[in-house]
Coordinates of C-alpha atoms in Angstrom, one line a residue:
X1 CA -6.6 -21.8 7.6
X2 CA -10.1 -20.5 6.7
X3 CA -10.3 -16.8 7.2
X4 CA -13.5 -14.7 7.0
X5 CA -13.9 -11.0 7.8
X6 CA -16.6 -10.4 10.5
X7 CA -19.6 -8.1 9.9
X8 CA -17.8 -5.0 11.4
X9 CA -14.8 -5.4 9.2
X10 CA -16.9 -5.9 6.1
X11 CA -18.9 -2.8 6.9
X12 CA -15.7 -0.9 7.4
X13 CA -14.6 -1.9 3.9
X14 CA -18.0 -0.9 2.4
X15 CA -17.8 2.5 4.2
X16 CA -14.4 3.3 2.8
X17 CA -15.4 2.1 -0.6
X18 CA -18.4 4.4 -0.7
X19 CA -16.4 7.3 0.6
X20 CA -13.5 6.9 -1.8
X21 CA -15.9 6.1 -4.7
X22 CA -17.3 9.6 -4.4
X23 CA -14.0 11.3 -3.7
X24 CA -12.8 11.7 -7.3
X25 CA -9.5 10.0 -6.6
X26 CA -8.2 10.2 -10.3
X27 CA -8.2 14.0 -9.9
X28 CA -6.6 13.7 -6.5
X29 CA -3.9 11.5 -7.9
X30 CA -3.1 13.8 -10.8
X31 CA -2.9 16.8 -8.5
X32 CA -0.6 14.9 -6.1
X33 CA 1.7 13.9 -9.0
X34 CA 1.9 17.6 -10.0
X35 CA 3.0 18.6 -6.5
X36 CA -0.4 20.0 -5.5
X37 CA -1.1 18.3 -2.2
X38 CA -4.2 20.1 -1.1
X39 CA -6.8 17.7 -2.5
X40 CA -4.8 14.8 -1.2
X41 CA -4.5 16.3 2.3
X42 CA -8.3 16.9 2.3
X43 CA -8.8 13.2 1.5
X44 CA -6.3 12.3 4.1
X45 CA -8.4 14.2 6.7
X46 CA -11.5 12.2 5.7
X47 CA -9.6 8.9 6.0
X48 CA -8.4 10.0 9.4
X49 CA -11.9 10.7 10.5
X50 CA -12.8 7.1 9.4
X51 CA -10.0 5.8 11.7
X52 CA -7.6 4.6 9.1
X53 CA -4.5 6.2 10.5
X54 CA -5.3 5.2 14.1
X55 CA -5.2 1.5 13.3
X56 CA -1.5 1.1 13.8
X57 CA -1.3 3.5 16.8
X58 CA -1.7 2.0 20.3
X59 CA -4.8 3.0 22.3
X60 CA -2.6 4.6 25.0
X61 CA -1.6 7.2 22.3
X62 CA -5.2 8.0 21.2
X63 CA -5.2 5.3 18.5
X64 CA -7.3 2.2 17.9
X65 CA -4.6 -0.4 17.5
X66 CA -2.5 -2.1 16.8
X67 CA -5.1 -3.8 14.5
X68 CA -3.3 -5.5 11.6
X69 CA -6.4 -7.2 10.2
X70 CA -8.4 -4.0 10.1
X71 CA -5.3 -2.3 8.6
X72 CA -5.4 -4.8 5.7
X73 CA -9.1 -4.2 5.2
X74 CA -8.5 -0.4 5.0
X75 CA -5.5 -0.6 2.7
X76 CA -7.2 -3.0 0.3
X77 CA -9.7 -0.2 -0.3
X78 CA -7.0 2.4 -0.5
X79 CA -5.3 0.4 -3.2
X80 CA -8.6 -0.3 -5.0
X81 CA -9.2 3.4 -5.3
X82 CA -5.5 4.3 -6.0
X83 CA -5.3 6.8 -3.1
X84 CA -1.9 8.6 -3.2
X85 CA 0.4 9.6 -0.3
X86 CA 2.7 7.9 2.2
X87 CA 0.0 5.5 3.4
X88 CA 2.1 2.4 4.3
X89 CA 4.8 4.7 5.7
X90 CA 2.3 6.5 8.0
X91 CA 1.1 3.1 9.3
X92 CA 4.7 2.0 9.8
X93 CA 5.5 5.2 11.7
X94 CA 2.6 4.5 14.0
X95 CA 3.9 1.0 14.6
X96 CA 7.5 2.1 15.1
X97 CA 6.7 4.9 17.6
X98 CA 4.1 2.7 19.3
X99 CA 6.8 0.1 20.0
X100 CA 9.3 2.7 21.2
X101 CA 7.0 4.7 23.4
X102 CA 8.5 7.6 25.3
X103 CA 8.4 11.3 24.6
X104 CA 8.6 11.0 20.8
X105 CA 5.6 8.7 20.7
X106 CA 3.7 11.0 23.1
X107 CA 4.5 14.0 20.9
X108 CA 3.7 12.5 17.5
X109 CA 1.3 9.6 17.7
X110 CA -1.9 11.5 18.6
X111 CA -1.3 13.8 15.7
X112 CA -0.7 10.9 13.3
X113 CA -3.8 9.0 14.5
X114 CA -6.0 12.1 14.1
X115 CA -4.6 13.0 10.7
X116 CA -3.3 16.4 11.9
X117 CA 0.2 15.3 10.8
X118 CA 1.3 13.3 7.8
X119 CA 4.4 11.2 8.4
X120 CA 6.7 9.3 6.1
X121 CA 9.5 6.8 6.9
X122 CA 12.9 5.9 5.5
X123 CA 14.7 2.8 6.8
X124 CA 18.3 2.8 5.7
X125 CA 19.5 -0.8 5.3
X126 CA 21.8 -2.8 2.9
X127 CA 19.9 -3.1 -0.3
X128 CA 17.2 -0.8 0.9
X129 CA 16.0 2.5 -0.6
X130 CA 17.7 5.7 0.6
X131 CA 14.5 7.6 -0.3
X132 CA 11.4 8.6 1.7
X133 CA 8.0 8.6 -0.1
X134 CA 6.3 12.0 -0.4
X135 CA 8.8 13.8 1.9
X136 CA 7.7 17.0 0.2
X137 CA 4.2 16.5 1.5
X138 CA 4.9 15.1 4.9
X139 CA 4.9 17.1 8.2
X140 CA 7.5 14.7 9.6
X141 CA 10.0 12.3 7.9
X142 CA 11.4 9.7 10.3
X143 CA 14.7 8.1 9.4
X144 CA 16.0 4.8 10.9
X145 CA 19.7 4.3 10.3
X146 CA 20.9 1.2 12.1
X147 CA 20.1 1.6 15.8
X148 CA 19.4 5.4 15.5
X149 CA 16.0 7.1 14.9
X150 CA 16.1 10.6 13.6
X151 CA 13.8 13.3 12.3
X152 CA 14.7 14.8 8.9
X153 CA 14.6 18.6 8.7
X154 CA 14.7 18.8 4.9
X155 CA 14.9 16.7 1.8
X156 CA 16.6 16.5 -1.5
X157 CA 15.0 17.0 -5.0
X158 CA 12.0 14.8 -5.9
X159 CA 13.1 11.9 -8.1
X160 CA 11.1 10.6 -11.1
X161 CA 9.2 7.4 -10.5
X162 CA 7.3 4.9 -12.7
X163 CA 4.2 6.1 -10.8
X164 CA 4.3 10.0 -11.0
X165 CA 2.2 10.1 -7.8
X166 CA 5.0 8.3 -5.8
X167 CA 7.3 11.3 -5.1
X168 CA 10.6 10.1 -3.7
X169 CA 13.3 12.2 -2.1
X170 CA 16.3 11.7 0.2
X171 CA 15.8 12.8 3.8
X172 CA 18.5 15.3 4.9
X173 CA 19.7 16.9 8.1
X174 CA 18.4 14.5 10.6
X175 CA 18.0 15.4 14.2
X176 CA 18.7 12.5 16.5
X177 CA 15.7 11.3 18.6
X178 CA 16.3 7.8 20.0
X179 CA 19.2 5.4 19.8
X180 CA 19.7 1.8 20.9
X181 CA 18.7 -1.8 20.4
X182 CA 15.0 -1.0 20.9
X183 CA 15.1 1.1 17.6
X184 CA 16.3 -2.0 15.7
X185 CA 13.5 -4.2 17.0
X186 CA 10.9 -1.5 16.5
X187 CA 12.1 -0.8 13.0
X188 CA 11.9 -4.4 12.1
X189 CA 8.3 -4.6 13.3
X190 CA 7.4 -1.3 11.5
X191 CA 8.9 -2.7 8.2
X192 CA 6.6 -5.7 8.5
X193 CA 3.6 -3.4 9.0
X194 CA 4.6 -1.4 6.0
X195 CA 5.1 -4.6 3.9
X196 CA 1.7 -5.9 5.0
X197 CA 0.0 -2.5 4.2
X198 CA 1.7 -2.5 0.8
X199 CA 0.5 -6.1 0.1
X200 CA -3.1 -5.1 1.0
X201 CA -2.8 -2.0 -1.3
X202 CA -1.6 -4.3 -4.1
X203 CA -4.4 -6.7 -3.6
X204 CA -7.0 -3.9 -3.9
X205 CA -5.2 -2.5 -6.9
X206 CA -5.2 -5.8 -8.6
X207 CA -8.9 -6.3 -8.0
X208 CA -9.7 -2.9 -9.4
X209 CA -7.6 -3.6 -12.5
X210 CA -9.4 -6.9 -13.1
X211 CA -12.8 -5.4 -12.6
X212 CA -12.2 -2.6 -15.0
X213 CA -10.7 -5.0 -17.6
X214 CA -13.6 -7.4 -17.4
X215 CA -16.0 -4.5 -18.0
X216 CA -13.9 -3.3 -20.9
X217 CA -13.7 -6.6 -22.8
X218 CA -17.4 -7.1 -22.5
X219 CA -17.9 -3.8 -24.4
X220 CA -15.0 -3.9 -26.9
X221 CA -15.8 -5.8 -30.1
X222 CA -13.7 -7.4 -32.7
X223 CA -15.0 -9.3 -35.8
X224 CA -18.5 -8.4 -34.6
X225 CA -18.3 -10.1 -31.2
X226 CA -17.2 -9.0 -27.7
X227 CA -13.5 -9.5 -27.1
X228 CA -14.4 -11.1 -23.8
X229 CA -15.9 -14.0 -25.6
X230 CA -12.5 -15.1 -26.9
X231 CA -11.1 -18.2 -25.2
X232 CA -7.6 -16.7 -24.8
X233 CA -9.0 -13.6 -23.2
X234 CA -11.1 -15.7 -20.8
X235 CA -8.0 -17.8 -19.8
X236 CA -5.9 -14.6 -19.2
X237 CA -8.6 -13.1 -17.0
X238 CA -9.1 -16.4 -15.1
X239 CA -5.4 -16.7 -14.4
X240 CA -5.4 -13.1 -13.0
X241 CA -8.4 -13.8 -10.8
X242 CA -6.9 -17.0 -9.4
X243 CA -3.6 -15.3 -8.5
X244 CA -5.5 -12.6 -6.7
X245 CA -7.7 -15.1 -4.9
X246 CA -4.7 -17.1 -3.8
X247 CA -3.0 -13.9 -2.5
X248 CA -6.0 -12.7 -0.4
X249 CA -5.9 -15.4 2.3
X250 CA -2.1 -15.0 2.6
X251 CA -2.6 -11.3 3.3
X252 CA -5.2 -12.0 5.9
X253 CA -3.2 -14.8 7.5
X254 CA -0.1 -12.5 7.7
X255 CA -2.3 -9.9 9.5
X256 CA -3.5 -12.5 12.0
X257 CA 0.1 -13.6 12.6
X258 CA 1.3 -10.1 13.1
X259 CA -1.6 -9.3 15.5
X260 CA -0.7 -12.3 17.6
X261 CA 3.0 -11.4 17.4
X262 CA 3.9 -14.9 16.2
X263 CA 7.6 -15.7 15.7
X264 CA 6.8 -16.6 12.1
X265 CA 4.9 -13.4 11.4
X266 CA 7.7 -11.9 9.3
X267 CA 7.7 -15.0 7.0
X268 CA 3.9 -14.7 6.7
X269 CA 4.2 -11.1 5.7
X270 CA 6.9 -11.8 3.2
X271 CA 4.8 -14.5 1.6
X272 CA 1.8 -12.2 1.5
X273 CA 3.8 -9.3 0.0
X274 CA 5.3 -11.3 -2.8
X275 CA 2.0 -13.1 -3.7
X276 CA -0.2 -10.0 -3.6
X277 CA 2.3 -7.8 -5.5
X278 CA 3.0 -10.3 -8.2
X279 CA -0.7 -10.9 -8.6
X280 CA -1.3 -7.1 -8.9
X281 CA 1.6 -6.8 -11.4
X282 CA 0.2 -9.6 -13.5
X283 CA -3.2 -7.9 -13.3
X284 CA -1.6 -4.6 -14.6
X285 CA 0.0 -6.5 -17.5
X286 CA -3.3 -8.2 -18.3
X287 CA -5.2 -4.8 -18.2
X288 CA -2.6 -3.2 -20.4
X289 CA -2.7 -5.9 -23.0
X290 CA -6.5 -6.3 -23.2
X291 CA -7.1 -2.5 -23.3
X292 CA -4.5 -2.0 -26.0
X293 CA -2.8 1.3 -26.5
X294 CA -5.5 3.2 -24.7
X295 CA -4.4 1.5 -21.4
X296 CA -1.2 3.5 -21.0
X297 CA -2.6 6.8 -22.3
X298 CA -2.2 9.3 -19.5
X299 CA -5.6 10.9 -20.1
X300 CA -7.2 7.5 -19.5
X301 CA -7.8 6.9 -15.7
X302 CA -6.8 3.3 -15.9
X303 CA -3.2 4.4 -16.4
X304 CA -3.2 5.7 -12.9
X305 CA -3.8 2.2 -11.6
X306 CA -1.5 0.4 -14.0
X307 CA 1.5 2.6 -13.1
X308 CA 1.2 1.8 -9.4
X309 CA 1.6 -1.9 -9.8
X310 CA 5.4 -2.0 -10.5
X311 CA 6.5 0.4 -7.7
X312 CA 4.3 -1.4 -5.1
X313 CA 6.0 -4.6 -6.2
X314 CA 9.4 -3.3 -5.1
X315 CA 8.3 -1.1 -2.1
X316 CA 9.1 -2.5 1.4
X317 CA 10.6 -5.8 0.0
X318 CA 11.3 -6.8 -3.5
X319 CA 10.0 -10.2 -4.8
X320 CA 13.5 -11.6 -4.5
X321 CA 14.0 -10.3 -1.0
X322 CA 10.6 -11.6 0.2
X323 CA 11.2 -15.1 -1.3
X324 CA 14.6 -15.2 0.3
X325 CA 13.1 -14.4 3.7
X326 CA 10.5 -17.2 3.3
X327 CA 13.2 -19.7 2.3
X328 CA 15.6 -18.6 5.0
X329 CA 13.1 -19.6 7.7
X330 CA 13.3 -23.1 6.4
X331 CA 17.1 -23.2 6.4
X332 CA 17.2 -22.8 2.6
X333 CA 19.0 -20.2 0.5

């Protein structure tokens, strides 16, 4: 399938790129990691004004969606600029409550779409994570446990993460909201939206790492010549670019399938998730190797991007789980 963004989608990406490029995101990330959420909430408000959080919220609840393709456009830029916060989780909550409808959707979705409320999500499942991302910063943490949807009233201590800006905590003291088979179906759809958003973030992250690394090896010299002129370096960068370019149409195809509610959409999302996240992880390894020791120095902004790659790789579907899902569709294990 040949997929091209239309003029409106490309302009949306450029608008977000310009806005985030002038937002000083490295400082926002460091503040978020330290538990100071004010700069991040201010940026969240600006993203809400641009319509980012309305993309997964149905129009009948004051949203713009569901618009999975535009969601991938936005989240690619969020990943490219390393924006912190429960971004994929907020999109998933919009999708979850949008599918459920009712009083809970009426109460929360307009606030989520406008950015007045920040939401996170925990889906308890076998092999899944018992933690919610940025529960300490969220106004609402929704918890799916089997066929029950609840709202957590508190959370446990924040746990350390490979990415300091990913602050994980156990939701506690849930108040029951909805129960029944509809919750199971809505949660499955929401998990696909979260996985797709994470894949798009990883795609943007990988492109940013590649761009920064190419710029660095053009300037760094060894034996009197630019490191980027070495054949081994060229091959490593080419492999990174190819992986990202192969992942991009998979992410877009998954968004199209999800928008059409195709039966195979889950398989498409899983394929996109594993491809984009593995490509981003490879880009992080390439960036670290070619930058040398400076790459993982905390004072160096690149480290903020590098440290996001591995957690995104496991969030909302590990590589093994995504591959198993793709193979299971074809009757293979």
